[in-house]
Short mmCIF file of C-alpha atoms in Angstrom, two decimals:
data_model
loop_
_atom_site.label_atom_id
_atom_site.label_comp_id
_atom_site.label_asym_id
_atom_site.label_seq_id
_atom_site.Cartn_x
_atom_site.Cartn_y
_atom_site.Cartn_z
CA MET A 1 40.84 -5.50 -17.35
CA ARG A 2 42.91 -8.41 -16.05
CA PRO A 3 45.58 -9.94 -18.29
CA ALA A 4 44.28 -12.78 -20.42
CA PRO A 5 45.27 -16.27 -19.25
CA THR A 6 48.14 -17.91 -21.05
CA ALA A 7 47.52 -20.75 -23.48
CA THR A 8 48.47 -23.23 -20.78
CA GLU A 9 46.14 -21.66 -18.20
CA ALA A 10 43.28 -21.56 -20.72
CA ALA A 11 43.84 -25.23 -21.57
CA GLU A 12 43.85 -26.18 -17.87
CA GLY A 13 40.69 -24.18 -17.25
CA SER A 14 38.95 -25.67 -20.28
CA GLN A 15 39.81 -29.18 -19.15
CA ALA A 16 38.55 -28.45 -15.63
CA VAL A 17 35.26 -27.09 -17.00
CA GLU A 18 34.84 -30.12 -19.26
CA HIS A 19 35.38 -32.59 -16.42
CA SER A 20 33.12 -30.60 -14.09
CA SER A 21 30.35 -30.48 -16.69
CA VAL A 22 30.41 -34.24 -17.20
CA SER A 23 30.44 -34.83 -13.42
CA ALA A 24 27.51 -32.49 -12.76
CA LEU A 25 25.52 -34.03 -15.60
CA CYS A 26 26.16 -37.57 -14.36
CA PHE A 27 25.22 -36.64 -10.79
CA LEU A 28 21.95 -35.08 -11.96
CA LEU A 29 21.13 -38.13 -14.09
CA TYR A 30 21.90 -40.40 -11.14
CA ASP A 31 19.58 -38.45 -8.83
CA ILE A 32 16.82 -38.43 -11.44
CA CYS A 33 17.08 -42.21 -11.74
CA LEU A 34 17.21 -42.54 -7.95
CA THR A 35 13.93 -40.65 -7.50
CA PHE A 36 12.19 -41.83 -10.67
CA GLU A 37 9.85 -44.19 -8.79
CA ASP A 38 8.62 -41.30 -6.61
CA GLU A 39 8.10 -39.18 -9.72
CA VAL A 40 5.94 -41.90 -11.29
CA ASP A 41 3.89 -42.51 -8.14
CA ILE A 42 3.36 -38.89 -7.17
CA PHE A 43 3.31 -36.72 -10.26
CA TRP A 44 2.43 -38.88 -13.25
CA PRO A 45 -1.23 -39.51 -12.24
CA ARG A 46 -1.95 -35.79 -11.79
CA GLU A 47 -3.50 -33.34 -14.16
CA TRP A 48 -1.22 -30.75 -15.70
CA THR A 49 -1.12 -27.60 -13.61
CA PHE A 50 1.59 -25.08 -12.81
CA ILE A 51 3.19 -27.03 -9.95
CA LYS A 52 3.42 -30.19 -12.04
CA PHE A 53 4.93 -28.23 -14.92
CA ASP A 54 7.42 -26.56 -12.57
CA PHE A 55 8.43 -29.94 -11.18
CA PHE A 56 9.16 -31.45 -14.57
CA PHE A 57 10.85 -28.26 -15.77
CA LEU A 58 13.22 -28.26 -12.78
CA ARG A 59 13.83 -31.96 -13.17
CA TYR A 60 14.62 -32.23 -16.87
CA PHE A 61 15.32 -28.80 -18.36
CA PRO A 62 18.65 -28.34 -16.47
CA PHE A 63 19.73 -31.80 -17.63
CA LEU A 64 18.84 -31.16 -21.27
CA ALA A 65 20.28 -27.63 -21.17
CA GLN A 66 23.68 -28.87 -19.99
CA ILE A 67 24.15 -31.43 -22.77
CA PRO A 68 24.99 -28.96 -25.58
CA LEU A 69 27.35 -27.10 -23.24
CA LEU A 70 29.68 -30.10 -23.42
CA LEU A 71 30.44 -28.96 -26.97
CA VAL A 72 31.41 -25.41 -25.98
CA GLY A 73 34.80 -24.46 -24.57
CA SER A 74 36.03 -28.05 -24.76
CA GLU A 75 38.23 -30.18 -26.99
CA LEU A 76 35.20 -30.89 -29.21
CA THR A 77 34.60 -27.20 -29.97
CA GLU A 78 37.32 -26.99 -32.61
CA ARG A 79 35.36 -29.36 -34.86
CA PHE A 80 32.45 -26.91 -35.11
CA HIS A 81 34.49 -23.83 -36.11
CA PHE A 82 32.36 -21.33 -34.18
CA SER A 83 32.73 -17.69 -35.19
CA ARG A 84 33.05 -14.96 -32.57
CA ARG A 85 29.37 -14.24 -33.04
CA GLY A 86 28.60 -17.92 -32.54
CA CYS A 87 30.64 -17.98 -29.34
CA PHE A 88 28.83 -14.89 -28.06
CA ILE A 89 25.46 -16.52 -28.75
CA TRP A 90 26.58 -19.47 -26.64
CA GLN A 91 27.53 -17.08 -23.83
CA VAL A 92 24.05 -15.54 -23.99
CA TYR A 93 22.63 -19.06 -23.78
CA GLU A 94 24.76 -19.77 -20.71
CA GLY A 95 23.53 -16.54 -19.13
CA VAL A 96 19.82 -17.05 -19.81
CA VAL A 97 19.56 -20.74 -18.86
CA PRO A 98 20.39 -20.15 -15.16
CA VAL A 99 17.84 -17.33 -15.00
CA LEU A 100 15.05 -19.69 -16.10
CA ILE A 101 16.14 -22.38 -13.65
CA ILE A 102 16.61 -19.95 -10.75
CA VAL A 103 13.15 -18.43 -11.26
CA ALA A 104 11.51 -21.86 -11.46
CA CYS A 105 13.27 -23.01 -8.28
CA ASP A 106 12.56 -19.76 -6.42
CA LEU A 107 8.84 -20.30 -7.01
CA VAL A 108 9.14 -23.56 -5.06
CA PHE A 109 11.04 -21.76 -2.29
CA LEU A 110 8.37 -19.04 -2.20
CA ALA A 111 5.62 -21.63 -1.83
CA ARG A 112 7.57 -23.19 1.04
CA ILE A 113 7.78 -19.90 2.95
CA HIS A 114 4.15 -19.13 2.13
CA ALA A 115 3.19 -22.44 3.76
CA LEU A 116 5.26 -21.80 6.87
CA TYR A 117 3.60 -18.42 7.45
CA PHE A 118 0.09 -19.63 6.64
CA GLY A 119 -0.37 -17.23 3.75
CA ASN A 120 0.41 -14.11 5.83
CA ASN A 121 -0.21 -11.14 3.53
CA TYR A 122 2.71 -9.12 4.90
CA ILE A 123 5.14 -11.97 4.34
CA LYS A 124 3.64 -12.56 0.92
CA GLY A 125 4.19 -8.91 0.00
CA LEU A 126 7.76 -9.01 1.32
CA LEU A 127 8.52 -12.15 -0.66
CA LEU A 128 7.12 -10.77 -3.90
CA PHE A 129 9.06 -7.53 -3.41
CA CYS A 130 12.33 -9.39 -2.77
CA PHE A 131 11.64 -11.74 -5.67
CA ALA A 132 11.13 -8.78 -8.01
CA LEU A 133 14.39 -7.21 -6.78
CA GLU A 134 16.21 -10.48 -7.38
CA ILE A 135 14.94 -10.67 -10.97
CA ILE A 136 15.93 -7.04 -11.57
CA GLY A 137 19.38 -7.64 -10.07
CA ILE A 138 19.90 -10.74 -12.20
CA CYS A 139 18.85 -8.95 -15.39
CA VAL A 140 21.03 -5.91 -14.61
CA GLY A 141 24.01 -8.15 -13.84
CA LEU A 142 23.48 -10.12 -17.03
CA GLY A 143 23.16 -6.92 -19.04
CA PHE A 144 26.46 -5.61 -17.66
CA ALA A 145 28.32 -8.92 -17.87
CA LEU A 146 27.50 -10.14 -21.39
CA PRO A 147 29.07 -7.22 -23.34
CA GLY A 148 32.26 -7.57 -21.29
CA ILE A 149 32.80 -11.29 -21.84
CA HIS A 150 36.03 -12.31 -23.56
CA PHE A 151 36.64 -15.77 -24.98
CA ASN A 152 39.21 -17.60 -27.07
CA GLU A 153 38.92 -19.53 -30.33
CA ILE A 154 37.11 -22.48 -28.70
CA CYS A 155 34.59 -20.21 -26.93
CA PHE A 156 36.25 -20.69 -23.54
CA VAL A 157 35.63 -17.62 -21.38
CA THR A 158 38.90 -15.88 -20.51
CA ASP A 159 37.48 -12.82 -18.72
CA VAL A 160 34.12 -11.62 -17.38
CA SER A 161 32.96 -8.13 -16.45
CA THR A 162 32.51 -7.39 -12.75
CA GLY A 163 28.84 -6.83 -13.59
CA ILE A 164 28.43 -10.54 -12.98
CA LEU A 165 28.62 -9.72 -9.26
CA PHE A 166 25.17 -8.08 -9.48
CA TYR A 167 23.91 -11.39 -10.83
CA GLY A 168 25.35 -13.45 -8.00
CA GLY A 169 24.66 -10.83 -5.34
CA ALA A 170 20.95 -10.67 -6.15
CA VAL A 171 20.65 -14.44 -5.84
CA ILE A 172 22.59 -14.58 -2.57
CA VAL A 173 20.54 -11.81 -0.93
CA PHE A 174 17.24 -13.41 -1.91
CA GLN A 175 18.31 -16.86 -0.70
CA THR A 176 19.45 -15.31 2.59
CA VAL A 177 16.04 -13.67 3.09
CA LEU A 178 14.30 -17.01 2.51
CA PHE A 179 16.62 -18.81 4.91
CA VAL A 180 16.17 -16.20 7.66
CA LEU A 181 12.37 -16.41 7.34
CA THR A 182 12.52 -20.21 7.49
CA LEU A 183 14.84 -20.16 10.51
CA TYR A 184 12.64 -17.65 12.34
CA LYS A 185 9.54 -19.79 11.94
CA TYR A 186 11.47 -22.87 13.07
CA ILE A 187 12.76 -21.12 16.20
CA GLU A 188 9.36 -19.57 16.89
CA GLY A 189 8.05 -22.84 18.22
CA VAL A 190 6.63 -25.03 15.46
CA ARG A 191 9.82 -27.07 15.04
CA ALA A 192 8.04 -30.18 16.33
CA VAL A 193 5.67 -30.19 13.35
CA PRO A 194 6.97 -32.81 10.88
CA THR A 195 6.27 -30.66 7.83
CA VAL A 196 8.12 -27.69 9.33
CA LYS A 197 11.08 -29.91 10.21
CA LEU A 198 11.14 -31.16 6.63
CA LEU A 199 10.95 -27.66 5.15
CA MET A 200 13.67 -26.47 7.51
CA ARG A 201 15.94 -29.39 6.67
CA ASP A 202 15.51 -29.07 2.91
CA GLY A 203 15.74 -25.29 3.05
CA THR A 204 18.95 -25.41 5.09
CA TRP A 205 20.95 -27.73 2.86
CA ALA A 206 19.66 -26.01 -0.28
CA PHE A 207 20.64 -22.58 1.07
CA PHE A 208 24.16 -23.53 2.11
CA ALA A 209 24.85 -25.53 -1.06
CA LEU A 210 23.71 -22.74 -3.38
CA PHE A 211 25.28 -20.02 -1.23
CA ALA A 212 28.66 -21.77 -1.19
CA LEU A 213 28.68 -22.42 -4.94
CA ILE A 214 27.70 -18.87 -5.91
CA VAL A 215 30.12 -17.21 -3.48
CA LEU A 216 32.96 -19.48 -4.56
CA GLN A 217 32.27 -18.80 -8.23
CA ALA A 218 32.22 -15.04 -7.62
CA PHE A 219 35.50 -15.34 -5.71
CA LEU A 220 37.14 -17.29 -8.52
CA TYR A 221 35.95 -14.81 -11.16
CA SER A 222 37.56 -11.97 -9.21
CA SER A 223 40.81 -13.82 -8.45
CA LYS A 224 43.82 -14.89 -10.47
CA TYR A 225 42.19 -18.31 -10.82
CA HIS A 226 39.31 -16.94 -12.89
CA ASN A 227 40.02 -19.45 -15.66
CA PHE A 228 38.59 -22.14 -13.32
CA ALA A 229 35.45 -20.19 -12.30
CA ALA A 230 33.28 -21.65 -15.04
CA ALA A 231 33.87 -25.13 -13.62
CA LEU A 232 31.23 -24.36 -10.96
CA TYR A 233 28.61 -23.26 -13.49
CA PRO A 234 27.20 -26.76 -14.23
CA TRP A 235 27.10 -27.56 -10.53
CA ILE A 236 25.00 -24.46 -9.86
CA LEU A 237 22.48 -25.62 -12.47
CA THR A 238 22.47 -29.13 -11.02
CA SER A 239 22.12 -27.87 -7.44
CA TYR A 240 19.14 -25.67 -8.27
CA SER A 241 17.52 -28.54 -10.14
CA VAL A 242 17.95 -31.06 -7.32
CA SER A 243 16.95 -28.53 -4.63
CA GLY A 244 13.71 -27.63 -6.39
CA TYR A 245 12.35 -31.01 -7.35
CA ARG A 246 13.59 -32.72 -4.16
CA ILE A 247 11.61 -30.28 -2.00
CA LEU A 248 8.44 -31.08 -3.95
CA LEU A 249 9.09 -34.83 -3.79
CA ASN A 250 9.91 -34.78 -0.07
CA ILE A 251 6.81 -32.79 0.88
CA ASN A 252 4.64 -35.16 -1.11
CA SER A 253 6.33 -38.21 0.40
CA LEU A 254 5.74 -36.91 3.92
CA THR A 255 2.11 -36.05 3.34
CA ARG A 256 1.57 -39.40 1.62
CA GLN A 257 2.80 -41.11 4.78
CA SER A 258 0.42 -38.93 6.80
CA TYR A 259 -2.45 -39.87 4.52
CA ASP A 260 -1.69 -43.58 4.77
CA ALA A 261 -1.60 -43.22 8.57
CA ASN A 262 -5.00 -41.46 8.51
CA THR A 263 -3.58 -38.15 9.70
CA SER A 264 -4.38 -34.73 8.40
CA GLY A 265 -2.54 -32.82 5.71
CA ALA A 266 -2.39 -34.47 2.31
CA LEU A 267 -0.53 -32.86 -0.54
CA ALA A 268 -2.57 -34.34 -3.34
CA SER A 269 -2.80 -31.89 -6.18
CA ASN A 270 -0.89 -29.26 -8.04
CA ASP A 271 -2.90 -26.15 -7.11
CA ILE A 272 -1.40 -25.34 -3.75
CA GLU A 273 -3.78 -24.26 -1.01
CA PHE A 274 -2.47 -23.52 2.46
CA HIS A 275 -4.62 -23.85 5.58
CA HIS A 276 -4.01 -21.02 8.02
CA SER A 277 -4.29 -22.91 11.27
CA LEU A 278 -2.85 -25.79 13.21
CA ASP A 279 -5.06 -28.71 14.07
CA ASP A 280 -5.54 -30.25 17.48
CA ASP A 281 -2.40 -32.36 17.16
CA ASP A 282 -0.25 -29.35 16.20
CA GLU A 283 0.18 -30.78 12.71
CA LEU A 284 0.86 -28.21 10.01
CA SER A 285 -1.71 -28.84 7.30
CA ILE A 286 -0.52 -28.16 3.78
CA GLU A 287 -3.34 -29.41 1.65
CA ILE A 288 -3.72 -29.42 -2.11
CA PRO A 289 -7.30 -30.41 -2.83
CA THR A 290 -7.99 -33.07 -5.43
CA LEU A 291 -8.21 -36.84 -5.48
CA PRO A 292 -6.19 -38.45 -2.67
CA LEU A 293 -2.93 -40.11 -3.48
CA SER A 294 -3.11 -43.77 -4.25
CA ARG A 295 -1.60 -46.02 -1.63
CA ARG A 296 1.19 -48.38 -2.38
CA ASP A 297 0.47 -52.03 -2.00
#
């Protein structure tokens, strides 16, 4: 086990985490406000189905989940007098929350790949297999990491078991598989299709943002600067949140434009149905059958 950080190092790390948490929370709130009009126009009129629930979960659960974390491992923690058991419960909370957000976001990513490959059964089987392995890897990593967590009197984490690498590794491998599949379909020759270009663009920035954050956090945990590693935690939650709901909003915005222009391919419901062919204009049709979207005046 590495030597525990000094009081000064722990204080510096705690302050960095506190500032990072506030910044990530403010950024997420800003992006929610920025896209609120699209949320109202696109998702509010719809009936409640899984996709609509997933959208609102990704949009608001990460924001709400991060608020109580401002009270843990910060200057405010001393006022609550948490016991060691209380601190451990908070660490379990911090371990479980990302799992819920990652799974919810991965379902959006899976639907994206499913659309690109027109519901190909082999790709579907591969995705489900990789998704199951990711969940297993995350759970194993969490199971190894939680018992080995060390924290100080304000619940600030001073050391983490290397089991956390299983957690991050599983996520990185799965995201890499999704990116490779997206890139292959883009290179294959359907890059001119607007929907494919959109999925490739959103998938690319989401992959590199999440990949960089997770790798950097793993590096910090394994280095002498591990007291700063937790500063990236809120940004991982925020990045997954923005990646997930932005993909859903962008796809709907594109297909709304197509609908208003009397072209094919309207994403107008929450029960995703993918058409397995390209039309005469080489337009990828991702249709969700229900009432058409209302046009803006």
